[in-house]
mmCIF file of C-alpha atoms and ligand atoms in Angstrom:
data_model
loop_
_atom_site.group_PDB
_atom_site.id
_atom_site.type_symbol
_atom_site.label_atom_id
_atom_site.label_comp_id
_atom_site.label_asym_id
_atom_site.label_seq_id
_atom_site.Cartn_x
_atom_site.Cartn_y
_atom_site.Cartn_z
ATOM 1 C CA MET A 30 0.469 -0.235 -0.095
ATOM 2 C CA ARG A 31 1.819 2.999 -0.708
ATOM 3 C CA GLU A 32 0.716 6.988 -1.664
ATOM 4 C CA THR A 33 0.364 8.212 -4.993
ATOM 5 C CA LYS A 34 -1.814 11.856 -4.352
ATOM 6 C CA ALA A 35 -4.833 10.421 -6.141
ATOM 7 C CA VAL A 36 -7.482 10.073 -4.317
ATOM 8 C CA THR A 37 -11.804 10.129 -5.476
ATOM 9 C CA LEU A 38 -13.779 11.911 -2.977
ATOM 10 C CA LEU A 39 -17.795 10.412 -2.590
ATOM 11 C CA GLY A 40 -19.917 13.960 -1.935
ATOM 12 C CA MET A 41 -19.705 17.357 -1.920
ATOM 13 C CA GLY A 42 -22.173 18.583 0.002
ATOM 14 C CA ALA A 43 -20.121 21.466 2.807
ATOM 15 C CA MET A 44 -17.350 19.025 4.454
ATOM 16 C CA GLY A 45 -16.955 16.513 1.276
ATOM 17 C CA LYS A 46 -16.035 19.973 -0.797
ATOM 18 C CA ALA A 47 -14.079 21.653 1.941
ATOM 19 C CA LEU A 48 -12.104 17.983 2.367
ATOM 20 C CA ALA A 49 -11.581 18.580 -2.151
ATOM 21 C CA LEU A 50 -10.350 21.209 -1.576
ATOM 22 C CA ALA A 51 -7.641 20.982 0.464
ATOM 23 C CA ALA A 52 -6.619 18.233 -1.357
ATOM 24 C CA ILE A 53 -6.405 20.138 -4.247
ATOM 25 C CA GLU A 54 -4.093 22.781 -2.673
ATOM 26 C CA LYS A 55 -1.926 20.408 -1.531
ATOM 27 C CA GLY A 56 -1.443 19.274 -5.054
ATOM 28 C CA TRP A 57 -3.565 15.730 -4.627
ATOM 29 C CA ARG A 58 -5.584 14.782 -7.936
ATOM 30 C CA THR A 59 -8.423 14.839 -6.371
ATOM 31 C CA THR A 60 -12.191 12.946 -8.605
ATOM 32 C CA VAL A 61 -14.859 13.658 -7.098
ATOM 33 C CA TRP A 62 -18.704 12.929 -7.623
ATOM 34 C CA ASN A 63 -21.643 13.653 -5.910
ATOM 35 C CA ARG A 64 -25.668 12.994 -6.658
ATOM 36 C CA SER A 65 -26.796 15.640 -7.350
ATOM 37 C CA PRO A 66 -24.894 17.230 -9.894
ATOM 38 C CA GLU A 67 -25.733 21.123 -9.059
ATOM 39 C CA ARG A 68 -22.521 20.542 -5.964
ATOM 40 C CA LEU A 69 -20.532 20.337 -8.611
ATOM 41 C CA ARG A 70 -20.765 23.076 -10.303
ATOM 42 C CA GLY A 71 -17.397 25.451 -10.096
ATOM 43 C CA LEU A 72 -15.007 22.585 -9.005
ATOM 44 C CA THR A 73 -13.505 21.892 -12.393
ATOM 45 C CA GLU A 74 -12.111 24.965 -12.605
ATOM 46 C CA ARG A 75 -10.427 25.146 -9.050
ATOM 47 C CA GLY A 76 -8.384 21.250 -9.568
ATOM 48 C CA ALA A 77 -11.036 19.005 -9.245
ATOM 49 C CA GLN A 78 -11.404 15.775 -11.552
ATOM 50 C CA VAL A 79 -15.221 16.285 -12.018
ATOM 51 C CA CYS A 80 -16.771 12.705 -12.281
ATOM 52 C CA GLY A 81 -20.709 12.349 -13.657
ATOM 53 C CA THR A 82 -21.373 8.768 -13.236
ATOM 54 C CA LEU A 83 -20.161 7.182 -9.290
ATOM 55 C CA GLU A 84 -18.440 4.097 -11.223
ATOM 56 C CA GLU A 85 -15.826 6.316 -12.683
ATOM 57 C CA ALA A 86 -14.734 7.708 -9.935
ATOM 58 C CA VAL A 87 -14.016 5.341 -7.506
ATOM 59 C CA SER A 88 -12.705 3.459 -10.478
ATOM 60 C CA SER A 89 -10.684 6.221 -11.207
ATOM 61 C CA ASN A 90 -9.224 5.615 -7.929
ATOM 62 C CA ASP A 91 -7.382 3.303 -5.754
ATOM 63 C CA LEU A 92 -8.143 4.874 -2.106
ATOM 64 C CA VAL A 93 -11.643 6.944 -2.159
ATOM 65 C CA VAL A 94 -13.000 8.927 0.378
ATOM 66 C CA ILE A 95 -16.560 8.990 1.075
ATOM 67 C CA CYS A 96 -18.164 11.734 2.724
ATOM 68 C CA LEU A 97 -22.010 11.735 2.395
ATOM 69 C CA HIS A 98 -25.517 12.357 5.305
ATOM 70 C CA ASN A 99 -25.321 9.181 6.707
ATOM 71 C CA TYR A 100 -25.957 5.396 7.144
ATOM 72 C CA ALA A 101 -28.078 5.557 4.800
ATOM 73 C CA SER A 102 -26.624 7.683 2.263
ATOM 74 C CA VAL A 103 -23.417 5.421 2.335
ATOM 75 C CA ALA A 104 -25.416 1.666 1.740
ATOM 76 C CA GLU A 105 -27.251 3.470 -0.730
ATOM 77 C CA THR A 106 -24.365 4.869 -2.902
ATOM 78 C CA VAL A 107 -21.706 2.040 -1.870
ATOM 79 C CA ALA A 108 -23.904 -0.623 -2.926
ATOM 80 C CA SER A 109 -24.719 0.589 -5.966
ATOM 81 C CA VAL A 110 -20.817 0.105 -6.983
ATOM 82 C CA SER A 111 -20.147 -2.975 -9.321
ATOM 83 C CA ALA A 112 -18.811 -5.252 -6.700
ATOM 84 C CA ASN A 113 -15.928 -5.159 -9.492
ATOM 85 C CA ALA A 114 -15.410 -1.275 -9.415
ATOM 86 C CA ILE A 115 -14.499 -1.499 -5.871
ATOM 87 C CA ARG A 116 -13.132 -4.646 -4.441
ATOM 88 C CA GLY A 117 -9.632 -3.868 -2.769
ATOM 89 C CA LYS A 118 -9.973 -0.664 -2.755
ATOM 90 C CA GLN A 119 -8.988 1.804 -0.011
ATOM 91 C CA ILE A 120 -12.014 3.805 1.617
ATOM 92 C CA VAL A 121 -12.105 5.772 4.339
ATOM 93 C CA ASN A 122 -14.777 6.914 5.596
ATOM 94 C CA LEU A 123 -15.490 10.321 7.240
ATOM 95 C CA THR A 124 -19.326 10.098 8.070
ATOM 96 C CA THR A 125 -21.172 10.430 11.287
ATOM 97 C CA HIS A 126 -21.941 7.014 11.998
ATOM 98 C CA THR A 127 -23.357 5.217 15.429
ATOM 99 C CA PRO A 128 -20.807 1.908 16.309
ATOM 100 C CA ASP A 129 -23.071 -0.361 15.310
ATOM 101 C CA GLU A 130 -23.456 1.198 11.316
ATOM 102 C CA ALA A 131 -19.598 1.629 11.325
ATOM 103 C CA GLN A 132 -19.486 -1.734 12.691
ATOM 104 C CA ALA A 133 -21.324 -3.455 9.812
ATOM 105 C CA LEU A 134 -19.483 -0.924 6.517
ATOM 106 C CA HIS A 135 -16.082 -2.721 7.988
ATOM 107 C CA GLU A 136 -17.260 -6.672 7.413
ATOM 108 C CA TRP A 137 -19.085 -5.215 3.988
ATOM 109 C CA ALA A 138 -15.532 -3.856 3.272
ATOM 110 C CA LEU A 139 -13.535 -6.684 4.401
ATOM 111 C CA ASP A 140 -16.176 -9.145 2.666
ATOM 112 C CA LEU A 141 -14.738 -7.130 -1.132
ATOM 113 C CA GLY A 142 -11.407 -7.449 -0.248
ATOM 114 C CA ILE A 143 -10.807 -2.895 0.642
ATOM 115 C CA THR A 144 -9.083 -1.433 3.221
ATOM 116 C CA TYR A 145 -11.243 0.449 5.360
ATOM 117 C CA VAL A 146 -11.226 3.392 8.306
ATOM 118 C CA GLN A 147 -13.564 5.483 9.633
ATOM 119 C CA GLY A 148 -13.045 8.776 10.381
ATOM 120 C CA ALA A 149 -14.968 11.407 12.925
ATOM 121 C CA ILE A 150 -14.315 15.381 12.016
ATOM 122 C CA LEU A 151 -13.730 17.294 14.766
ATOM 123 C CA ALA A 152 -14.461 20.510 12.772
ATOM 124 C CA THR A 153 -16.632 22.529 10.621
ATOM 125 C CA PRO A 154 -15.309 22.693 7.121
ATOM 126 C CA ALA A 155 -14.071 25.844 7.382
ATOM 127 C CA MET A 156 -11.702 24.478 10.185
ATOM 128 C CA ILE A 157 -10.678 22.007 7.040
ATOM 129 C CA GLY A 158 -6.765 22.157 6.329
ATOM 130 C CA LYS A 159 -5.505 24.317 10.150
ATOM 131 C CA SER A 160 -3.734 21.810 11.958
ATOM 132 C CA ASP A 161 -5.551 22.799 15.235
ATOM 133 C CA THR A 162 -7.658 21.004 14.046
ATOM 134 C CA ASN A 163 -8.574 17.291 15.218
ATOM 135 C CA ILE A 164 -10.053 13.912 13.032
ATOM 136 C CA ILE A 165 -9.840 10.824 14.687
ATOM 137 C CA TYR A 166 -9.212 7.923 12.716
ATOM 138 C CA CYS A 167 -10.062 4.082 13.178
ATOM 139 C CA GLY A 168 -9.644 0.052 11.278
ATOM 140 C CA SER A 169 -6.872 -0.701 9.400
ATOM 141 C CA LYS A 170 -3.453 1.118 10.773
ATOM 142 C CA GLN A 171 -1.998 0.004 7.592
ATOM 143 C CA LEU A 172 -4.193 2.297 5.618
ATOM 144 C CA PHE A 173 -3.852 4.972 8.137
ATOM 145 C CA ASP A 174 -0.015 5.170 7.622
ATOM 146 C CA ALA A 175 -0.002 4.741 4.406
ATOM 147 C CA GLN A 176 -2.624 7.788 3.191
ATOM 148 C CA ILE A 177 -0.874 10.501 6.402
ATOM 149 C CA GLY A 178 0.418 12.416 3.483
ATOM 150 C CA LEU A 179 -3.651 12.885 2.521
ATOM 151 C CA PHE A 180 -4.772 13.218 6.702
ATOM 152 C CA GLU A 181 -2.791 16.398 6.852
ATOM 153 C CA CYS A 182 -3.175 17.924 3.999
ATOM 154 C CA TRP A 183 -7.198 18.133 6.646
ATOM 155 C CA SER A 184 -6.562 18.239 9.745
ATOM 156 C CA THR A 185 -4.121 17.058 13.452
ATOM 157 C CA ALA A 186 -4.820 13.496 12.342
ATOM 158 C CA ILE A 187 -4.990 11.211 15.678
ATOM 159 C CA PHE A 188 -5.200 7.576 15.092
ATOM 160 C CA ALA A 189 -7.292 5.774 18.035
ATOM 161 C CA THR A 190 -7.957 1.637 17.687
ATOM 162 C CA GLU A 191 -8.065 -0.707 15.261
ATOM 163 C CA ASP A 192 -11.156 -1.361 16.626
ATOM 164 C CA PRO A 193 -13.822 0.156 14.236
ATOM 165 C CA ARG A 194 -16.828 0.708 17.006
ATOM 166 C CA SER A 195 -14.177 3.013 18.600
ATOM 167 C CA VAL A 196 -14.179 6.098 16.289
ATOM 168 C CA PRO A 197 -17.510 6.305 16.327
ATOM 169 C CA TYR A 198 -17.927 6.176 19.807
ATOM 170 C CA LEU A 199 -15.549 8.895 20.494
ATOM 171 C CA ASP A 200 -16.893 11.222 18.216
ATOM 172 C CA LEU A 201 -21.191 10.553 19.671
ATOM 173 C CA ALA A 202 -19.437 11.641 23.095
ATOM 174 C CA LEU A 203 -17.954 15.080 21.798
ATOM 175 C CA GLN A 204 -20.676 15.750 20.162
ATOM 176 C CA SER A 205 -22.826 14.625 23.498
ATOM 177 C CA THR A 206 -20.332 17.177 25.597
ATOM 178 C CA MET A 207 -21.100 20.229 22.683
ATOM 179 C CA TYR A 208 -24.808 20.148 22.408
ATOM 180 C CA SER A 209 -24.607 20.113 26.415
ATOM 181 C CA LEU A 210 -22.656 23.018 26.681
ATOM 182 C CA PHE A 211 -24.705 25.115 24.002
ATOM 183 C CA THR A 212 -27.535 24.605 25.506
ATOM 184 C CA GLY A 213 -26.009 25.419 28.951
ATOM 185 C CA PHE A 214 -25.308 29.146 27.369
ATOM 186 C CA LEU A 215 -28.263 29.475 25.556
ATOM 187 C CA HIS A 216 -29.692 28.677 28.973
ATOM 188 C CA GLY A 217 -27.301 31.228 31.086
ATOM 189 C CA ALA A 218 -27.846 33.590 27.427
ATOM 190 C CA ALA A 219 -31.899 33.269 28.128
ATOM 191 C CA MET A 220 -31.481 34.677 32.163
ATOM 192 C CA VAL A 221 -29.089 37.198 30.407
ATOM 193 C CA GLN A 222 -31.567 38.562 28.424
ATOM 194 C CA ALA A 223 -34.357 38.306 31.054
ATOM 195 C CA ALA A 224 -32.111 40.635 33.141
ATOM 196 C CA GLY A 225 -32.710 43.389 30.151
ATOM 197 C CA MET A 226 -28.860 42.378 29.335
ATOM 198 C CA LYS A 227 -26.945 41.900 25.797
ATOM 199 C CA ALA A 228 -26.629 37.999 24.799
ATOM 200 C CA ALA A 229 -23.186 39.505 23.685
ATOM 201 C CA ASP A 230 -21.957 40.981 26.227
ATOM 202 C CA PHE A 231 -22.884 37.511 27.723
ATOM 203 C CA ALA A 232 -20.429 35.502 25.569
ATOM 204 C CA ASN A 233 -16.956 38.116 26.354
ATOM 205 C CA LEU A 234 -17.688 36.526 29.823
ATOM 206 C CA ALA A 235 -18.751 33.379 29.931
ATOM 207 C CA HIS A 236 -16.615 32.404 26.609
ATOM 208 C CA PRO A 237 -13.033 32.817 29.011
ATOM 209 C CA PHE A 238 -14.820 31.241 31.863
ATOM 210 C CA MET A 239 -15.777 28.371 30.420
ATOM 211 C CA CYS A 240 -12.837 27.769 28.868
ATOM 212 C CA ALA A 241 -10.487 28.132 32.282
ATOM 213 C CA MET A 242 -13.557 25.384 33.579
ATOM 214 C CA SER A 243 -13.077 22.975 31.114
ATOM 215 C CA ARG A 244 -9.113 22.825 31.875
ATOM 216 C CA SER A 245 -10.821 20.781 34.609
ATOM 217 C CA PHE A 246 -11.665 18.289 32.612
ATOM 218 C CA HIS A 247 -7.823 16.035 32.756
ATOM 219 C CA ASN A 248 -8.145 16.684 37.139
ATOM 220 C CA ARG A 249 -12.110 15.095 36.507
ATOM 221 C CA ALA A 250 -11.496 11.809 33.679
ATOM 222 C CA MET A 251 -8.186 11.228 36.844
ATOM 223 C CA VAL A 252 -10.966 10.945 39.264
ATOM 224 C CA VAL A 253 -14.002 8.988 37.228
ATOM 225 C CA ASP A 254 -11.441 6.753 36.157
ATOM 226 C CA THR A 255 -10.024 5.749 39.199
ATOM 227 C CA GLY A 256 -13.955 6.027 41.056
ATOM 228 C CA GLU A 257 -12.002 7.774 43.678
ATOM 229 C CA PHE A 258 -14.917 10.104 44.271
ATOM 230 C CA SER A 259 -13.680 12.312 48.279
ATOM 231 C CA LYS A 260 -10.958 13.867 46.107
ATOM 232 C CA SER A 261 -13.427 15.956 44.525
ATOM 233 C CA SER A 262 -12.823 19.628 45.025
ATOM 234 C CA LYS A 263 -16.425 20.267 45.625
ATOM 235 C CA MET A 264 -18.622 18.352 47.801
ATOM 236 C CA LEU A 265 -22.647 16.860 46.667
ATOM 237 C CA ALA A 266 -23.842 18.517 49.324
ATOM 238 C CA PHE A 267 -22.084 22.167 48.922
ATOM 239 C CA THR A 268 -23.161 22.434 45.331
ATOM 240 C CA GLY A 269 -26.411 21.428 45.957
ATOM 241 C CA THR A 270 -26.621 24.895 47.710
ATOM 242 C CA ILE A 271 -25.594 27.066 44.747
ATOM 243 C CA LEU A 272 -27.655 24.617 42.635
ATOM 244 C CA ASP A 273 -31.017 25.953 44.600
ATOM 245 C CA ILE A 274 -30.062 29.363 44.153
ATOM 246 C CA ILE A 275 -29.364 29.766 40.728
ATOM 247 C CA VAL A 276 -33.306 27.353 40.373
ATOM 248 C CA ASP A 277 -34.721 30.740 42.751
ATOM 249 C CA GLY A 278 -32.578 33.411 40.075
ATOM 250 C CA CYS A 279 -34.662 31.598 37.247
ATOM 251 C CA ILE A 280 -37.391 31.409 38.703
ATOM 252 C CA ALA A 281 -37.298 35.069 39.450
ATOM 253 C CA LEU A 282 -36.323 35.644 35.483
ATOM 254 C CA ASN A 283 -39.343 34.003 34.617
ATOM 255 C CA VAL A 284 -36.708 31.389 33.264
ATOM 256 C CA ASP A 285 -37.345 27.449 33.124
ATOM 257 C CA PRO A 286 -34.827 26.080 36.012
ATOM 258 C CA GLN A 287 -35.029 22.526 34.096
ATOM 259 C CA PRO A 288 -31.402 22.792 34.085
ATOM 260 C CA MET A 289 -30.381 22.712 37.261
ATOM 261 C CA THR A 290 -33.726 21.421 39.152
ATOM 262 C CA GLU A 291 -32.083 18.104 36.523
ATOM 263 C CA ILE A 292 -28.714 18.743 37.523
ATOM 264 C CA ARG A 293 -29.797 18.374 41.606
ATOM 265 C CA SER A 294 -32.442 15.518 41.563
ATOM 266 C CA ARG A 295 -29.168 13.531 40.345
ATOM 267 C CA ILE A 296 -27.543 14.777 43.372
ATOM 268 C CA ASP A 297 -30.536 14.109 46.041
ATOM 269 C CA ALA A 298 -30.583 10.811 44.740
ATOM 270 C CA GLN A 299 -26.378 10.584 45.430
ATOM 271 C CA VAL A 300 -26.745 12.370 48.378
ATOM 272 C CA GLU A 301 -30.270 9.858 49.672
ATOM 273 C CA GLN A 302 -27.570 7.276 48.446
ATOM 274 C CA GLY A 303 -25.285 7.996 51.236
ATOM 275 C CA TYR A 304 -22.691 10.333 49.210
ATOM 276 C CA GLY A 305 -23.485 13.622 49.820
ATOM 277 C CA ASP A 306 -18.845 14.002 50.887
ATOM 278 C CA GLU A 307 -18.157 12.909 47.832
ATOM 279 C CA GLY A 308 -17.934 15.006 44.422
ATOM 280 C CA PHE A 309 -19.366 16.308 41.682
ATOM 281 C CA ASP A 310 -17.867 14.132 39.769
ATOM 282 C CA ARG A 311 -19.214 10.802 41.044
ATOM 283 C CA LEU A 312 -22.740 12.327 39.085
ATOM 284 C CA ILE A 313 -20.511 9.979 36.114
ATOM 285 C CA LYS A 314 -23.162 7.786 38.328
ATOM 286 C CA THR A 315 -26.321 8.686 37.626
ATOM 287 C CA TYR A 316 -26.132 9.071 33.988
ATOM 288 C CA GLN A 317 -24.660 5.002 33.977
ATOM 289 C CA THR A 318 -27.673 3.010 33.595
ATOM 290 C CA ARG A 319 -26.863 -0.037 33.941
ATOM 291 C CA PRO A 320 -27.639 -2.225 36.505
HETATM 292 P P1 LIG B 282 -24.448 17.990 3.504
HETATM 293 O O1 LIG B 282 -24.227 19.642 2.992
HETATM 294 O O2 LIG B 282 -25.745 17.695 4.097
HETATM 295 O O3 LIG B 282 -24.390 16.758 2.407
HETATM 296 C C1 LIG B 282 -24.716 15.985 2.564
HETATM 297 C C2 LIG B 282 -23.894 15.085 1.208
HETATM 298 O O4 LIG B 282 -24.770 13.710 1.299
HETATM 299 C C3 LIG B 282 -24.366 15.619 -0.362
HETATM 300 O O5 LIG B 282 -23.492 15.244 -0.886
HETATM 301 C C4 LIG B 282 -25.682 14.706 -0.697
HETATM 302 O O6 LIG B 282 -25.865 14.611 -1.987
HETATM 303 C C5 LIG B 282 -24.744 13.695 0.413
HETATM 304 N N1 LIG B 282 -26.285 12.602 0.059
HETATM 305 C C6 LIG B 282 -26.827 12.543 0.552
HETATM 306 N N2 LIG B 282 -28.099 11.657 0.428
HETATM 307 C C7 LIG B 282 -27.815 10.636 -0.039
HETATM 308 C C8 LIG B 282 -27.909 9.582 -1.187
HETATM 309 N N3 LIG B 282 -28.438 9.002 -0.490
HETATM 310 N N4 LIG B 282 -27.104 8.990 -2.051
HETATM 311 C C9 LIG B 282 -26.224 9.714 -2.447
HETATM 312 N N5 LIG B 282 -25.747 10.804 -2.237
HETATM 313 C C10 LIG B 282 -26.482 11.750 -0.865
HETATM 314 O O7 LIG B 282 -23.348 17.749 4.584
HETATM 315 P P2 LIG B 282 -21.882 17.516 4.981
HETATM 316 O O8 LIG B 282 -21.842 18.769 6.398
HETATM 317 O O9 LIG B 282 -21.385 17.293 3.752
HETATM 318 O O10 LIG B 282 -21.567 16.639 6.558
HETATM 319 C C11 LIG B 282 -21.272 15.122 5.938
HETATM 320 C C12 LIG B 282 -20.619 14.545 7.111
HETATM 321 O O11 LIG B 282 -19.669 15.061 7.405
HETATM 322 C C13 LIG B 282 -21.848 13.637 7.833
HETATM 323 O O12 LIG B 282 -21.889 12.661 7.958
HETATM 324 C C14 LIG B 282 -21.450 15.480 8.664
HETATM 325 O O13 LIG B 282 -22.595 14.815 9.664
HETATM 326 C C15 LIG B 282 -20.446 15.168 8.744
HETATM 327 N N6 LIG B 282 -19.688 16.018 9.491
HETATM 328 C C16 LIG B 282 -20.188 18.155 8.706
HETATM 329 C C17 LIG B 282 -20.221 18.495 9.719
HETATM 330 C C18 LIG B 282 -20.115 19.708 9.660
HETATM 331 O O14 LIG B 282 -19.944 20.914 10.323
HETATM 332 N N7 LIG B 282 -20.763 20.561 8.264
HETATM 333 C C19 LIG B 282 -19.039 18.461 10.969
HETATM 334 C C20 LIG B 282 -18.561 16.801 11.654
HETATM 335 C C21 LIG B 282 -18.786 16.297 10.759
HETATM 336 P P3 LIG B 282 -26.849 15.609 -2.553
HETATM 337 O O15 LIG B 282 -26.217 17.267 -3.124
HETATM 338 O O16 LIG B 282 -27.038 14.908 -4.268
HETATM 339 O O17 LIG B 282 -27.887 15.523 -2.265
#
């Protein structure tokens, strides 16, 4: 397996196009295909080899990158390529998948002698090509090592494990963290607006505060990995008192206190079980539903 600096990209949505243009910029001969031809407009002028048919696009190069909407679109697309055209290829799939979907595609690839890597893009299209952007990969380490030159056109490339389910798990966990952060910001902004202030002024304070707070992830991780919750800095019973004050503040501002009452009830459950003098990180137990 060797790097030839030639690649086919399937899917010219916002992300696929950003990946294609970054590869072209770094001198890769880049063949592109998209189900709807409108999205291919202007790409020849920008240096891409535009293919009218999927079969031709897949046949053009040994290395094929897929970046489509979801599992159904990937399954439908690969199923419509002839086995002769796709057998033995190197496929890098950057579509967001559940672990089960990634496993199913990995098994499909094995059956056809395809070397397969599943990736997850921890970025927006505008961040592609920047070194502080991360894309994580799993599956064939041999393919990852052989094509590192392409991956580094897009971002810092991180290999997780050979287990095809590992990157989807990480990706979904990171997105869960991100959406909690965003909804947390919106809840705070609702409080500020209700108090007659601008969300923009709130953002100026929230951004550095959240950056500083997120530095505690490493210590929290150590606590949850060791299970030594009594080492946490803030006791659960203490945090409960602070949350009560926030809830009162929300009610006074006519803002739904539910995001805070939800945390409060998780604390109550742990306090009732006798863990009131353990740390806040003990709440991880309330998210783990396996008996
Ligand atoms: P997008 O702009 O909505 O593009 C979706 C692409 O999928 C289009 O090329 C579309 O083709 C194609 N597609 C949809 N259904 C299809 C089907 N049945 N058969 C063939 N092609 C089909 O999405 P995107 O932003 O590029 O995202 C692509 C992937 O990257 C997703 O899995 C997304 O989760 C992931 N991702 C995106 C971002 C982001 O910020 N955008 C960030 C991280 C990860 P048509 O033009 O024919 O509809």
